[in-house]
């Protein structure tokens, strides 16, 4: 970090240093994300986890929409060093806020007797293995990530740009409308904290996949024609996708936060993110290969049919 700032001050911006800096920023972001999940479990009542996770999703997505605009504005006016300075300042502020929360709640949370990292890690893994509910949802999320997490990288550009030949300048509206649905969903969850969304998860999983299937069917039926009519319909469906996705993600996160003991949560969410970051690229490779053979829309439909079958088998009554 220090070397990077010195290079900026001297007017040198070597690509290797920029790459190292990006890796450091990614690590900090991951640590903050993990910390926030564990802190939520420590300072928020279990009954209100969904509400506050919904609020967090609103802030996260507003930040995702606003940060590029603010960064571009600062870069244009004051240069790249101003962006780096602001980023460092924000990380420092986050650190101070986390420290304040930790100090305020230190007396409430009694630390466990230290038994060594390896032993703690084994106990954490054993807990996940033997808690059937946690293990079921953990595996389910990983399987679904394999089949549907590649939409933004493979399916959407494959349909919008390659098949319908729409300009890349408007492709960003797909992500924007999805984020709009996410924000609306976060508001809905925050305003309806008395609703237990977890019990609706099977239906929400299926509804999510049905919408994706409808996008694929619409692409097949229009067959590359009526470009802007199809694109308008797709944007509408993306709003619903964003809305339902948060209705799934927030209860799932809240379930893990309430179910997994606090002393295991940092390792659990680390393992969760590691597995997701491993399975998603594999899903992208698989989906990209299949889309190249049979088309992105047909692949979209087949992947989500598999998802519906998996959800049905997972939640079927004995």
CSV table of N, CA and C in Angstrom, one decimal, residues 183-311:
chain,number,residue,atom,x,y,z
A,183,UNK,N,-33.1,-3.6,-4.7
A,183,UNK,CA,-33.4,-2.5,-3.8
A,183,UNK,C,-34.8,-2.5,-3.3
A,184,UNK,N,-35.7,-2.7,-4.2
A,184,UNK,CA,-37.2,-2.8,-3.9
A,184,UNK,C,-37.4,-4.0,-2.9
A,185,UNK,N,-36.7,-5.1,-3.2
A,185,UNK,CA,-36.9,-6.3,-2.3
A,185,UNK,C,-36.4,-6.0,-0.9
A,186,UNK,N,-35.2,-5.3,-0.8
A,186,UNK,CA,-34.7,-5.0,0.5
A,186,UNK,C,-35.6,-4.1,1.3
A,187,UNK,N,-36.2,-3.1,0.6
A,187,UNK,CA,-37.2,-2.3,1.2
A,187,UNK,C,-38.4,-3.1,1.7
A,188,UNK,N,-38.9,-4.0,0.9
A,188,UNK,CA,-40.0,-4.8,1.2
A,188,UNK,C,-39.7,-5.7,2.4
A,189,UNK,N,-38.5,-6.3,2.5
A,189,UNK,CA,-38.2,-7.1,3.7
A,189,UNK,C,-38.1,-6.3,4.9
A,190,UNK,N,-37.5,-5.1,4.8
A,190,UNK,CA,-37.3,-4.2,6.0
A,190,UNK,C,-38.7,-3.8,6.5
A,191,UNK,N,-39.6,-3.5,5.6
A,191,UNK,CA,-41.0,-3.1,6.0
A,191,UNK,C,-41.9,-4.2,6.5
A,192,UNK,N,-41.5,-5.4,6.2
A,192,UNK,CA,-42.3,-6.6,6.6
A,192,UNK,C,-41.5,-7.6,7.4
A,193,UNK,N,-40.9,-7.1,8.5
A,193,UNK,CA,-40.0,-7.9,9.3
A,193,UNK,C,-40.7,-9.0,10.0
A,194,UNK,N,-42.0,-8.9,10.1
A,194,UNK,CA,-42.8,-9.9,10.8
A,194,UNK,C,-43.0,-11.2,9.9
A,195,UNK,N,-42.7,-11.1,8.6
A,195,UNK,CA,-42.9,-12.2,7.7
A,195,UNK,C,-41.7,-13.1,7.8
A,196,UNK,N,-41.9,-14.4,7.9
A,196,UNK,CA,-40.8,-15.3,7.9
A,196,UNK,C,-40.6,-15.9,6.5
A,197,UNK,N,-39.7,-15.3,5.8
A,197,UNK,CA,-39.5,-15.6,4.4
A,197,UNK,C,-38.9,-16.9,4.2
A,198,UNK,N,-38.2,-17.5,5.2
A,198,UNK,CA,-37.5,-18.8,5.1
A,198,UNK,C,-38.5,-19.9,4.7
A,199,UNK,N,-39.7,-19.8,5.2
A,199,UNK,CA,-40.6,-20.9,4.9
A,199,UNK,C,-41.1,-20.9,3.5
A,200,UNK,N,-40.9,-19.8,2.8
A,200,UNK,CA,-41.3,-19.7,1.4
A,200,UNK,C,-40.2,-20.0,0.4
A,201,UNK,N,-39.0,-20.4,1.0
A,201,UNK,CA,-37.8,-20.6,0.1
A,201,UNK,C,-38.0,-21.6,-1.0
A,202,UNK,N,-38.7,-22.7,-0.8
A,202,UNK,CA,-38.9,-23.6,-2.0
A,202,UNK,C,-39.6,-23.0,-3.1
A,203,UNK,N,-40.7,-22.2,-2.8
A,203,UNK,CA,-41.5,-21.6,-3.8
A,203,UNK,C,-40.7,-20.4,-4.5
A,204,UNK,N,-39.9,-19.7,-3.7
A,204,UNK,CA,-39.1,-18.6,-4.2
A,204,UNK,C,-38.0,-19.2,-5.2
A,205,UNK,N,-37.4,-20.3,-4.8
A,205,UNK,CA,-36.4,-20.9,-5.7
A,205,UNK,C,-37.0,-21.2,-7.0
A,206,UNK,N,-38.2,-21.9,-7.0
A,206,UNK,CA,-38.9,-22.3,-8.2
A,206,UNK,C,-39.4,-21.1,-9.0
A,207,UNK,N,-39.9,-20.0,-8.3
A,207,UNK,CA,-40.3,-18.8,-9.0
A,207,UNK,C,-39.2,-18.1,-9.7
A,208,UNK,N,-38.0,-18.1,-9.1
A,208,UNK,CA,-36.8,-17.5,-9.7
A,208,UNK,C,-36.4,-18.3,-11.0
A,209,UNK,N,-36.5,-19.6,-10.9
A,209,UNK,CA,-36.1,-20.4,-12.1
A,209,UNK,C,-37.2,-20.3,-13.2
A,210,UNK,N,-38.4,-20.1,-12.8
A,210,UNK,CA,-39.5,-20.0,-13.8
A,210,UNK,C,-39.3,-18.7,-14.6
A,211,UNK,N,-39.0,-17.6,-13.9
A,211,UNK,CA,-38.7,-16.4,-14.6
A,211,UNK,C,-37.6,-16.5,-15.6
A,212,UNK,N,-36.5,-17.2,-15.2
A,212,UNK,CA,-35.4,-17.4,-16.1
A,212,UNK,C,-35.8,-18.2,-17.3
A,213,UNK,N,-36.6,-19.2,-17.0
A,213,UNK,CA,-37.1,-20.0,-18.2
A,213,UNK,C,-38.0,-19.2,-19.1
A,214,UNK,N,-38.8,-18.3,-18.6
A,214,UNK,CA,-39.6,-17.4,-19.4
A,214,UNK,C,-38.7,-16.5,-20.3
A,215,UNK,N,-37.6,-16.0,-19.7
A,215,UNK,CA,-36.7,-15.2,-20.6
A,215,UNK,C,-36.1,-16.1,-21.7
A,216,UNK,N,-35.7,-17.3,-21.4
A,216,UNK,CA,-35.2,-18.2,-22.4
A,216,UNK,C,-36.3,-18.5,-23.5
A,217,UNK,N,-37.5,-18.8,-23.0
A,217,UNK,CA,-38.6,-19.1,-24.0
A,217,UNK,C,-38.9,-17.9,-24.9
A,218,UNK,N,-38.9,-16.7,-24.3
A,218,UNK,CA,-39.1,-15.5,-25.0
A,218,UNK,C,-38.1,-15.3,-26.1
A,219,UNK,N,-36.8,-15.6,-25.8
A,219,UNK,CA,-35.8,-15.4,-26.7
A,219,UNK,C,-35.9,-16.4,-27.9
A,220,UNK,N,-36.4,-17.6,-27.6
A,220,UNK,CA,-36.6,-18.7,-28.6
A,220,UNK,C,-37.7,-18.3,-29.5
A,221,UNK,N,-38.8,-17.9,-28.9
A,221,UNK,CA,-40.0,-17.5,-29.7
A,221,UNK,C,-39.8,-16.3,-30.6
A,222,UNK,N,-39.1,-15.3,-30.1
A,222,UNK,CA,-38.9,-14.1,-31.0
A,222,UNK,C,-37.8,-14.4,-32.0
A,223,UNK,N,-36.9,-15.3,-31.6
A,223,UNK,CA,-35.9,-15.8,-32.6
A,223,UNK,C,-35.0,-14.6,-33.1
A,224,UNK,N,-34.6,-13.7,-32.3
A,224,UNK,CA,-33.7,-12.7,-32.7
A,224,UNK,C,-34.4,-11.5,-33.3
A,225,UNK,N,-35.7,-11.5,-33.5
A,225,UNK,CA,-36.5,-10.4,-34.1
A,225,UNK,C,-37.1,-9.6,-32.9
A,226,UNK,N,-37.7,-8.4,-33.3
A,226,UNK,CA,-38.3,-7.5,-32.4
A,226,UNK,C,-37.4,-7.2,-31.2
A,227,UNK,N,-36.2,-6.8,-31.6
A,227,UNK,CA,-35.2,-6.6,-30.6
A,227,UNK,C,-35.6,-5.9,-29.3
A,228,UNK,N,-36.1,-4.7,-29.5
A,228,UNK,CA,-36.4,-3.8,-28.4
A,228,UNK,C,-37.6,-4.2,-27.6
A,229,UNK,N,-38.5,-4.9,-28.3
A,229,UNK,CA,-39.7,-5.5,-27.5
A,229,UNK,C,-39.2,-6.6,-26.6
A,230,UNK,N,-38.3,-7.4,-27.1
A,230,UNK,CA,-37.8,-8.5,-26.3
A,230,UNK,C,-36.9,-7.9,-25.1
A,231,UNK,N,-36.1,-6.9,-25.5
A,231,UNK,CA,-35.2,-6.3,-24.5
A,231,UNK,C,-36.1,-5.6,-23.3
A,232,UNK,N,-37.2,-5.0,-23.7
A,232,UNK,CA,-38.0,-4.4,-22.7
A,232,UNK,C,-38.6,-5.4,-21.8
A,233,UNK,N,-39.1,-6.5,-22.4
A,233,UNK,CA,-39.6,-7.6,-21.6
A,233,UNK,C,-38.6,-8.2,-20.7
A,234,UNK,N,-37.4,-8.4,-21.2
A,234,UNK,CA,-36.3,-8.9,-20.4
A,234,UNK,C,-35.9,-8.0,-19.2
A,235,UNK,N,-35.9,-6.7,-19.4
A,235,UNK,CA,-35.7,-5.8,-18.3
A,235,UNK,C,-36.7,-5.9,-17.3
A,236,UNK,N,-38.0,-6.1,-17.7
A,236,UNK,CA,-39.0,-6.2,-16.7
A,236,UNK,C,-38.8,-7.5,-15.9
A,237,UNK,N,-38.5,-8.6,-16.6
A,237,UNK,CA,-38.2,-9.8,-15.9
A,237,UNK,C,-37.0,-9.7,-14.9
A,238,UNK,N,-36.0,-8.9,-15.3
A,238,UNK,CA,-34.8,-8.7,-14.5
A,238,UNK,C,-35.2,-8.0,-13.2
A,239,UNK,N,-36.1,-7.1,-13.2
A,239,UNK,CA,-36.6,-6.5,-11.9
A,239,UNK,C,-37.2,-7.6,-11.0
A,240,UNK,N,-38.0,-8.5,-11.6
A,240,UNK,CA,-38.6,-9.5,-10.7
A,240,UNK,C,-37.5,-10.5,-10.2
A,241,UNK,N,-36.5,-10.7,-11.1
A,241,UNK,CA,-35.4,-11.6,-10.7
A,241,UNK,C,-34.6,-11.0,-9.5
A,242,UNK,N,-34.3,-9.7,-9.6
A,242,UNK,CA,-33.6,-9.1,-8.5
A,242,UNK,C,-34.4,-9.1,-7.2
A,243,UNK,N,-35.7,-8.9,-7.4
A,243,UNK,CA,-36.6,-8.9,-6.2
A,243,UNK,C,-36.7,-10.2,-5.5
A,244,UNK,N,-36.8,-11.3,-6.3
A,244,UNK,CA,-36.9,-12.6,-5.7
A,244,UNK,C,-35.6,-13.1,-5.2
A,245,UNK,N,-34.5,-12.7,-5.9
A,245,UNK,CA,-33.2,-13.2,-5.5
A,245,UNK,C,-32.9,-12.7,-4.1
A,246,UNK,N,-33.2,-11.5,-3.7
A,246,UNK,CA,-33.0,-11.0,-2.4
A,246,UNK,C,-33.9,-11.7,-1.4
A,247,UNK,N,-35.1,-12.0,-1.8
A,247,UNK,CA,-36.1,-12.7,-0.9
A,247,UNK,C,-35.5,-14.1,-0.6
A,248,UNK,N,-34.6,-14.6,-1.5
A,248,UNK,CA,-33.9,-15.9,-1.2
A,248,UNK,C,-32.6,-15.7,-0.4
A,249,UNK,N,-31.8,-14.8,-0.8
A,249,UNK,CA,-30.5,-14.6,-0.2
A,249,UNK,C,-30.6,-14.1,1.2
A,250,UNK,N,-31.5,-13.2,1.5
A,250,UNK,CA,-31.6,-12.6,2.9
A,250,UNK,C,-32.0,-13.7,3.9
A,251,UNK,N,-33.1,-14.4,3.6
A,251,UNK,CA,-33.4,-15.5,4.6
A,251,UNK,C,-32.4,-16.6,4.7
A,252,UNK,N,-31.7,-16.9,3.6
A,252,UNK,CA,-30.6,-17.9,3.7
A,252,UNK,C,-29.5,-17.4,4.6
A,253,UNK,N,-29.0,-16.2,4.4
A,253,UNK,CA,-28.0,-15.6,5.2
A,253,UNK,C,-28.4,-15.5,6.7
A,254,UNK,N,-29.7,-15.1,6.9
A,254,UNK,CA,-30.2,-15.0,8.2
A,254,UNK,C,-30.3,-16.3,8.9
A,255,UNK,N,-30.6,-17.3,8.1
A,255,UNK,CA,-30.7,-18.7,8.7
A,255,UNK,C,-29.3,-19.2,9.1
A,256,UNK,N,-28.3,-19.0,8.3
A,256,UNK,CA,-27.0,-19.4,8.7
A,256,UNK,C,-26.5,-18.6,9.9
A,257,UNK,N,-26.8,-17.3,10.0
A,257,UNK,CA,-26.4,-16.5,11.1
A,257,UNK,C,-27.1,-16.9,12.4
A,258,UNK,N,-28.3,-17.3,12.3
A,258,UNK,CA,-29.1,-17.7,13.5
A,258,UNK,C,-28.8,-19.2,13.9
A,259,UNK,N,-28.4,-20.0,13.0
A,259,UNK,CA,-28.3,-21.4,13.2
A,259,UNK,C,-26.8,-21.8,13.6
A,260,UNK,N,-25.9,-21.2,12.9
A,260,UNK,CA,-24.5,-21.6,13.2
A,260,UNK,C,-24.0,-20.8,14.4
A,261,UNK,N,-23.4,-21.5,15.4
A,261,UNK,CA,-22.9,-20.8,16.6
A,261,UNK,C,-21.9,-19.7,16.2
A,262,UNK,N,-21.9,-18.6,17.0
A,262,UNK,CA,-21.1,-17.4,16.6
A,262,UNK,C,-19.6,-17.8,16.5
A,263,UNK,N,-19.1,-18.7,17.4
A,263,UNK,CA,-17.7,-19.0,17.4
A,263,UNK,C,-17.3,-19.8,16.2
A,264,UNK,N,-18.2,-20.3,15.4
A,264,UNK,CA,-17.9,-21.0,14.1
A,264,UNK,C,-18.2,-20.2,12.9
A,265,UNK,N,-18.9,-19.1,13.1
A,265,UNK,CA,-19.4,-18.3,11.9
A,265,UNK,C,-18.3,-17.8,11.0
A,266,UNK,N,-17.3,-17.3,11.5
A,266,UNK,CA,-16.2,-16.7,10.7
A,266,UNK,C,-15.7,-17.8,9.8
A,267,UNK,N,-15.4,-19.0,10.3
A,267,UNK,CA,-14.9,-20.1,9.5
A,267,UNK,C,-16.0,-20.6,8.6
A,268,UNK,N,-17.2,-20.7,9.1
A,268,UNK,CA,-18.3,-21.1,8.2
A,268,UNK,C,-18.5,-20.2,7.0
A,269,UNK,N,-18.6,-18.9,7.2
A,269,UNK,CA,-18.8,-18.0,6.0
A,269,UNK,C,-17.5,-18.0,5.1
A,270,UNK,N,-16.3,-18.2,5.7
A,270,UNK,CA,-15.1,-18.2,4.9
A,270,UNK,C,-15.2,-19.5,4.0
A,271,UNK,N,-15.6,-20.6,4.6
A,271,UNK,CA,-15.7,-21.8,3.8
A,271,UNK,C,-16.8,-21.7,2.8
A,272,UNK,N,-17.9,-21.0,3.1
A,272,UNK,CA,-19.0,-20.8,2.2
A,272,UNK,C,-18.6,-19.9,1.0
A,273,UNK,N,-17.9,-18.8,1.3
A,273,UNK,CA,-17.4,-18.0,0.2
A,273,UNK,C,-16.4,-18.7,-0.7
A,274,UNK,N,-15.5,-19.4,0.0
A,274,UNK,CA,-14.5,-20.2,-0.8
A,274,UNK,C,-15.1,-21.2,-1.7
A,275,UNK,N,-16.1,-21.9,-1.2
A,275,UNK,CA,-16.8,-22.9,-2.0
A,275,UNK,C,-17.5,-22.2,-3.2
A,276,UNK,N,-18.2,-21.1,-2.9
A,276,UNK,CA,-18.9,-20.4,-3.9
A,276,UNK,C,-18.0,-19.9,-5.0
A,277,UNK,N,-16.8,-19.3,-4.6
A,277,UNK,CA,-15.9,-18.8,-5.5
A,277,UNK,C,-15.2,-19.9,-6.3
A,278,UNK,N,-15.3,-21.1,-5.8
A,278,UNK,CA,-14.7,-22.2,-6.6
A,278,UNK,C,-15.8,-22.8,-7.6
A,279,UNK,N,-17.0,-22.9,-7.1
A,279,UNK,CA,-18.0,-23.5,-7.9
A,279,UNK,C,-18.6,-22.6,-9.0
A,280,UNK,N,-18.6,-21.3,-8.8
A,280,UNK,CA,-19.1,-20.4,-9.8
A,280,UNK,C,-18.3,-20.4,-11.1
A,281,UNK,N,-17.0,-20.3,-11.0
A,281,UNK,CA,-16.2,-20.4,-12.3
A,281,UNK,C,-16.4,-21.7,-13.0
A,282,UNK,N,-16.5,-22.8,-12.3
A,282,UNK,CA,-16.8,-24.1,-12.9
A,282,UNK,C,-18.2,-24.0,-13.6
A,283,UNK,N,-19.1,-23.4,-13.0
A,283,UNK,CA,-20.4,-23.3,-13.6
A,283,UNK,C,-20.4,-22.4,-14.8
A,284,UNK,N,-19.6,-21.3,-14.8
A,284,UNK,CA,-19.4,-20.5,-16.0
A,284,UNK,C,-18.8,-21.2,-17.1
A,285,UNK,N,-17.8,-22.1,-16.8
A,285,UNK,CA,-17.1,-22.9,-17.9
A,285,UNK,C,-18.1,-23.8,-18.5
A,286,UNK,N,-18.9,-24.5,-17.6
A,286,UNK,CA,-19.9,-25.5,-18.1
A,286,UNK,C,-21.0,-24.8,-18.9
A,287,UNK,N,-21.5,-23.7,-18.4
A,287,UNK,CA,-22.6,-23.0,-19.1
A,287,UNK,C,-22.1,-22.4,-20.4
A,288,UNK,N,-20.9,-21.8,-20.4
A,288,UNK,CA,-20.3,-21.3,-21.6
A,288,UNK,C,-20.1,-22.3,-22.7
A,289,UNK,N,-19.6,-23.5,-22.3
A,289,UNK,CA,-19.5,-24.6,-23.3
A,289,UNK,C,-20.8,-25.0,-23.8
A,290,UNK,N,-21.8,-25.2,-23.0
A,290,UNK,CA,-23.1,-25.7,-23.4
A,290,UNK,C,-23.8,-24.6,-24.3
A,291,UNK,N,-23.7,-23.3,-23.9
A,291,UNK,CA,-24.3,-22.3,-24.7
A,291,UNK,C,-23.7,-22.2,-26.0
A,292,UNK,N,-22.4,-22.5,-26.2
A,292,UNK,CA,-21.7,-22.5,-27.5
A,292,UNK,C,-22.2,-23.6,-28.4
A,293,UNK,N,-22.7,-24.6,-27.8
A,293,UNK,CA,-23.2,-25.8,-28.6
A,293,UNK,C,-24.7,-25.7,-28.9
A,294,UNK,N,-25.5,-25.3,-28.0
A,294,UNK,CA,-27.0,-25.3,-28.2
A,294,UNK,C,-27.6,-23.9,-28.1
A,295,UNK,N,-26.8,-22.9,-27.8
A,295,UNK,CA,-27.4,-21.5,-27.6
A,295,UNK,C,-27.6,-21.1,-26.2
A,296,UNK,N,-27.5,-19.8,-25.9
A,296,UNK,CA,-27.6,-19.4,-24.5
A,296,UNK,C,-29.1,-19.5,-24.0
A,297,UNK,N,-30.1,-19.3,-24.8
A,297,UNK,CA,-31.4,-19.4,-24.3
A,297,UNK,C,-31.9,-20.8,-24.0
A,298,UNK,N,-31.5,-21.7,-24.8
A,298,UNK,CA,-31.8,-23.1,-24.5
A,298,UNK,C,-31.1,-23.6,-23.3
A,299,UNK,N,-29.8,-23.2,-23.1
A,299,UNK,CA,-29.0,-23.5,-22.0
A,299,UNK,C,-29.7,-22.9,-20.7
A,300,UNK,N,-30.1,-21.7,-20.8
A,300,UNK,CA,-30.8,-21.0,-19.7
A,300,UNK,C,-32.0,-21.9,-19.2
A,301,UNK,N,-32.8,-22.4,-20.2
A,301,UNK,CA,-34.0,-23.2,-19.9
A,301,UNK,C,-33.6,-24.5,-19.2
A,302,UNK,N,-32.6,-25.2,-19.8
A,302,UNK,CA,-32.2,-26.5,-19.3
A,302,UNK,C,-31.6,-26.4,-17.9
A,303,UNK,N,-30.8,-25.4,-17.7
A,303,UNK,CA,-30.2,-25.2,-16.3
A,303,UNK,C,-31.2,-25.0,-15.3
A,304,UNK,N,-32.2,-24.2,-15.6
A,304,UNK,CA,-33.2,-23.9,-14.6
A,304,UNK,C,-34.2,-25.0,-14.4
A,305,UNK,N,-34.4,-25.9,-15.4
A,305,UNK,CA,-35.2,-27.1,-15.2
A,305,UNK,C,-34.5,-28.0,-14.2
A,306,UNK,N,-33.2,-28.1,-14.4
A,306,UNK,CA,-32.4,-28.9,-13.4
A,306,UNK,C,-32.5,-28.3,-12.0
A,307,UNK,N,-32.5,-27.0,-11.9
A,307,UNK,CA,-32.6,-26.3,-10.6
A,307,UNK,C,-34.0,-26.7,-10.0
A,308,UNK,N,-35.0,-26.6,-10.8
A,308,UNK,CA,-36.4,-26.9,-10.2
A,308,UNK,C,-36.4,-28.4,-9.7
A,309,UNK,N,-35.8,-29.3,-10.5
A,309,UNK,CA,-35.8,-30.7,-10.1
A,309,UNK,C,-35.0,-30.8,-8.8
A,310,UNK,N,-33.8,-30.1,-8.7
A,310,UNK,CA,-33.0,-30.2,-7.4
A,310,UNK,C,-33.8,-29.7,-6.2
A,311,UNK,N,-34.5,-28.5,-6.4
A,311,UNK,CA,-35.2,-27.9,-5.3
A,311,UNK,C,-36.4,-28.9,-4.9
